[in-house]
């Protein structure tokens, strides 16, 4: 039984992903700390934050809207990680890629469930 947003598996997984991405962004060069690093941090924290905010809204439609925002932020993170990797800053580990895919599937499924 879900008593709050912290009980949602998608929120828990997105928090784990946050910790992974924070660890990766620390590997960026100094010149990217305030560029790509800031963007990564803002985008990744937006994922669980929007899940939590949507949970606190009054309707399924509002919740679904915030879940789509979370999904958009997730795609933003994926893009930024791909860029960092292509620039040679680090290699995105498989567990991070898998977690991104899993959270994305969970968000999409949750949105579909709320809209039906």
PDB file of C-alpha atoms in Angstrom:
ATOM      1  CA  UNK A   1       0.000   0.000   0.000  1.00  0.00           C
ATOM      2  CA  UNK A   2       1.282   3.430  -0.975  1.00  0.00           C
ATOM      3  CA  UNK A   3       1.182   5.884   1.923  1.00  0.00           C
ATOM      4  CA  UNK A   4       3.231   8.610   0.305  1.00  0.00           C
ATOM      5  CA  UNK A   5       5.415   9.406  -2.678  1.00  0.00           C
ATOM      6  CA  UNK A   6       8.434   7.801  -0.983  1.00  0.00           C
ATOM      7  CA  UNK A   7       6.642   4.446  -1.272  1.00  0.00           C
ATOM      8  CA  UNK A   8       6.469   4.723  -5.069  1.00  0.00           C
ATOM      9  CA  UNK A   9       9.036   2.426  -6.687  1.00  0.00           C
ATOM     10  CA  UNK A  10       9.545   4.887  -9.539  1.00  0.00           C
ATOM     11  CA  UNK A  11      10.467   7.609  -7.016  1.00  0.00           C
ATOM     12  CA  UNK A  12      12.881   5.248  -5.232  1.00  0.00           C
ATOM     13  CA  UNK A  13      14.531   4.226  -8.521  1.00  0.00           C
ATOM     14  CA  UNK A  14      14.807   7.837  -9.649  1.00  0.00           C
ATOM     15  CA  UNK A  15      16.501   8.752  -6.356  1.00  0.00           C
ATOM     16  CA  UNK A  16      19.012   5.943  -6.905  1.00  0.00           C
ATOM     17  CA  UNK A  17      19.595   7.294 -10.413  1.00  0.00           C
ATOM     18  CA  UNK A  18      20.183  10.757  -8.945  1.00  0.00           C
ATOM     19  CA  UNK A  19      22.990   9.392  -6.793  1.00  0.00           C
ATOM     20  CA  UNK A  20      24.551   7.669  -9.822  1.00  0.00           C
ATOM     21  CA  UNK A  21      24.399  10.802 -11.967  1.00  0.00           C
ATOM     22  CA  UNK A  22      25.800  12.978  -9.172  1.00  0.00           C
ATOM     23  CA  UNK A  23      28.768  10.616  -8.956  1.00  0.00           C
ATOM     24  CA  UNK A  24      29.297  10.822 -12.726  1.00  0.00           C
ATOM     25  CA  UNK A  25      29.063  14.595 -12.925  1.00  0.00           C
ATOM     26  CA  UNK A  26      31.916  14.837 -10.414  1.00  0.00           C
ATOM     27  CA  UNK A  27      34.104  13.332 -13.152  1.00  0.00           C
ATOM     28  CA  UNK A  28      33.536  16.288 -15.459  1.00  0.00           C
ATOM     29  CA  UNK A  29      36.490  18.625 -16.053  1.00  0.00           C
ATOM     30  CA  UNK A  30      36.618  21.911 -14.139  1.00  0.00           C
ATOM     31  CA  UNK A  31      35.511  23.927 -17.154  1.00  0.00           C
ATOM     32  CA  UNK A  32      32.241  21.963 -17.230  1.00  0.00           C
ATOM     33  CA  UNK A  33      31.343  22.292 -13.535  1.00  0.00           C
ATOM     34  CA  UNK A  34      29.114  25.306 -14.158  1.00  0.00           C
ATOM     35  CA  UNK A  35      27.982  24.264 -17.632  1.00  0.00           C
ATOM     36  CA  UNK A  36      27.177  20.657 -18.247  1.00  0.00           C
ATOM     37  CA  UNK A  37      27.557  19.788 -14.555  1.00  0.00           C
ATOM     38  CA  UNK A  38      24.911  22.286 -13.466  1.00  0.00           C
ATOM     39  CA  UNK A  39      22.576  21.173 -16.247  1.00  0.00           C
ATOM     40  CA  UNK A  40      22.950  17.514 -15.262  1.00  0.00           C
ATOM     41  CA  UNK A  41      22.271  18.238 -11.603  1.00  0.00           C
ATOM     42  CA  UNK A  42      19.204  20.361 -12.355  1.00  0.00           C
ATOM     43  CA  UNK A  43      17.755  17.841 -14.774  1.00  0.00           C
ATOM     44  CA  UNK A  44      18.323  14.738 -12.658  1.00  0.00           C
ATOM     45  CA  UNK A  45      16.897  16.231  -9.461  1.00  0.00           C
ATOM     46  CA  UNK A  46      13.848  17.261 -11.474  1.00  0.00           C
ATOM     47  CA  UNK A  47      12.911  13.611 -12.007  1.00  0.00           C
ATOM     48  CA  UNK A  48      12.094  12.567  -8.409  1.00  0.00           C
ATOM     49  CA  UNK A  49      11.044  16.112  -7.533  1.00  0.00           C
ATOM     50  CA  UNK A  50       8.317  16.130 -10.188  1.00  0.00           C
ATOM     51  CA  UNK A  51       7.172  12.647  -9.177  1.00  0.00           C
ATOM     52  CA  UNK A  52       6.798  13.902  -5.601  1.00  0.00           C
ATOM     53  CA  UNK A  53       5.101  17.138  -6.632  1.00  0.00           C
ATOM     54  CA  UNK A  54       2.659  15.332  -8.906  1.00  0.00           C
ATOM     55  CA  UNK A  55       1.812  12.877  -6.152  1.00  0.00           C
ATOM     56  CA  UNK A  56       0.775  15.811  -3.995  1.00  0.00           C
ATOM     57  CA  UNK A  57      -1.624  17.208  -6.587  1.00  0.00           C
ATOM     58  CA  UNK A  58      -5.389  16.812  -6.445  1.00  0.00           C
ATOM     59  CA  UNK A  59      -6.083  14.790  -9.560  1.00  0.00           C
ATOM     60  CA  UNK A  60      -4.761  11.944 -11.659  1.00  0.00           C
ATOM     61  CA  UNK A  61      -4.533  14.335 -14.606  1.00  0.00           C
ATOM     62  CA  UNK A  62      -2.266  16.674 -12.627  1.00  0.00           C
ATOM     63  CA  UNK A  63      -0.169  13.740 -11.426  1.00  0.00           C
ATOM     64  CA  UNK A  64       0.187  12.438 -14.998  1.00  0.00           C
ATOM     65  CA  UNK A  65       1.262  15.909 -16.137  1.00  0.00           C
ATOM     66  CA  UNK A  66       4.072  16.035 -13.568  1.00  0.00           C
ATOM     67  CA  UNK A  67       5.136  12.501 -14.464  1.00  0.00           C
ATOM     68  CA  UNK A  68       5.523  13.607 -18.089  1.00  0.00           C
ATOM     69  CA  UNK A  69       7.683  16.507 -16.911  1.00  0.00           C
ATOM     70  CA  UNK A  70       9.796  14.008 -14.957  1.00  0.00           C
ATOM     71  CA  UNK A  71      10.098  11.868 -18.095  1.00  0.00           C
ATOM     72  CA  UNK A  72      11.206  14.897 -20.118  1.00  0.00           C
ATOM     73  CA  UNK A  73      13.879  15.661 -17.527  1.00  0.00           C
ATOM     74  CA  UNK A  74      15.001  12.034 -17.680  1.00  0.00           C
ATOM     75  CA  UNK A  75      15.452  12.322 -21.447  1.00  0.00           C
ATOM     76  CA  UNK A  76      17.374  15.546 -20.897  1.00  0.00           C
ATOM     77  CA  UNK A  77      19.740  13.696 -18.539  1.00  0.00           C
ATOM     78  CA  UNK A  78      20.179  10.902 -21.055  1.00  0.00           C
ATOM     79  CA  UNK A  79      21.097  13.442 -23.733  1.00  0.00           C
ATOM     80  CA  UNK A  80      23.562  15.243 -21.473  1.00  0.00           C
ATOM     81  CA  UNK A  81      25.236  11.982 -20.473  1.00  0.00           C
ATOM     82  CA  UNK A  82      25.549  11.021 -24.150  1.00  0.00           C
ATOM     83  CA  UNK A  83      27.170  14.383 -24.853  1.00  0.00           C
ATOM     84  CA  UNK A  84      29.604  14.041 -21.949  1.00  0.00           C
ATOM     85  CA  UNK A  85      30.531  10.561 -23.139  1.00  0.00           C
ATOM     86  CA  UNK A  86      30.995  11.695 -26.744  1.00  0.00           C
ATOM     87  CA  UNK A  87      33.295  14.468 -25.511  1.00  0.00           C
ATOM     88  CA  UNK A  88      35.398  11.866 -23.723  1.00  0.00           C
ATOM     89  CA  UNK A  89      34.655  13.014 -20.179  1.00  0.00           C
ATOM     90  CA  UNK A  90      33.571   9.556 -19.003  1.00  0.00           C
ATOM     91  CA  UNK A  91      31.907   6.360 -20.118  1.00  0.00           C
ATOM     92  CA  UNK A  92      28.314   6.005 -18.985  1.00  0.00           C
ATOM     93  CA  UNK A  93      28.142   2.710 -17.067  1.00  0.00           C
ATOM     94  CA  UNK A  94      25.652   0.060 -18.097  1.00  0.00           C
ATOM     95  CA  UNK A  95      23.842   0.213 -14.756  1.00  0.00           C
ATOM     96  CA  UNK A  96      23.167   3.921 -15.286  1.00  0.00           C
ATOM     97  CA  UNK A  97      21.835   3.275 -18.785  1.00  0.00           C
ATOM     98  CA  UNK A  98      19.666   0.434 -17.480  1.00  0.00           C
ATOM     99  CA  UNK A  99      18.303   2.583 -14.675  1.00  0.00           C
ATOM    100  CA  UNK A 100      17.437   5.384 -17.106  1.00  0.00           C
ATOM    101  CA  UNK A 101      15.576   2.913 -19.302  1.00  0.00           C
ATOM    102  CA  UNK A 102      13.776   1.358 -16.333  1.00  0.00           C
ATOM    103  CA  UNK A 103      12.695   4.696 -14.859  1.00  0.00           C
ATOM    104  CA  UNK A 104      11.532   5.806 -18.319  1.00  0.00           C
ATOM    105  CA  UNK A 105       9.413   2.673 -18.746  1.00  0.00           C
ATOM    106  CA  UNK A 106       7.982   3.072 -15.253  1.00  0.00           C
ATOM    107  CA  UNK A 107       7.065   6.714 -15.864  1.00  0.00           C
ATOM    108  CA  UNK A 108       5.412   5.899 -19.189  1.00  0.00           C
ATOM    109  CA  UNK A 109       3.459   3.024 -17.653  1.00  0.00           C
ATOM    110  CA  UNK A 110       2.352   5.150 -14.731  1.00  0.00           C
ATOM    111  CA  UNK A 111       1.197   7.963 -17.029  1.00  0.00           C
ATOM    112  CA  UNK A 112      -0.748   5.498 -19.180  1.00  0.00           C
ATOM    113  CA  UNK A 113      -2.384   3.982 -16.096  1.00  0.00           C
ATOM    114  CA  UNK A 114      -3.428   7.400 -14.770  1.00  0.00           C
ATOM    115  CA  UNK A 115      -4.832   8.495 -18.148  1.00  0.00           C
ATOM    116  CA  UNK A 116      -6.920   5.347 -18.699  1.00  0.00           C
TER     117      UNK A 116
END
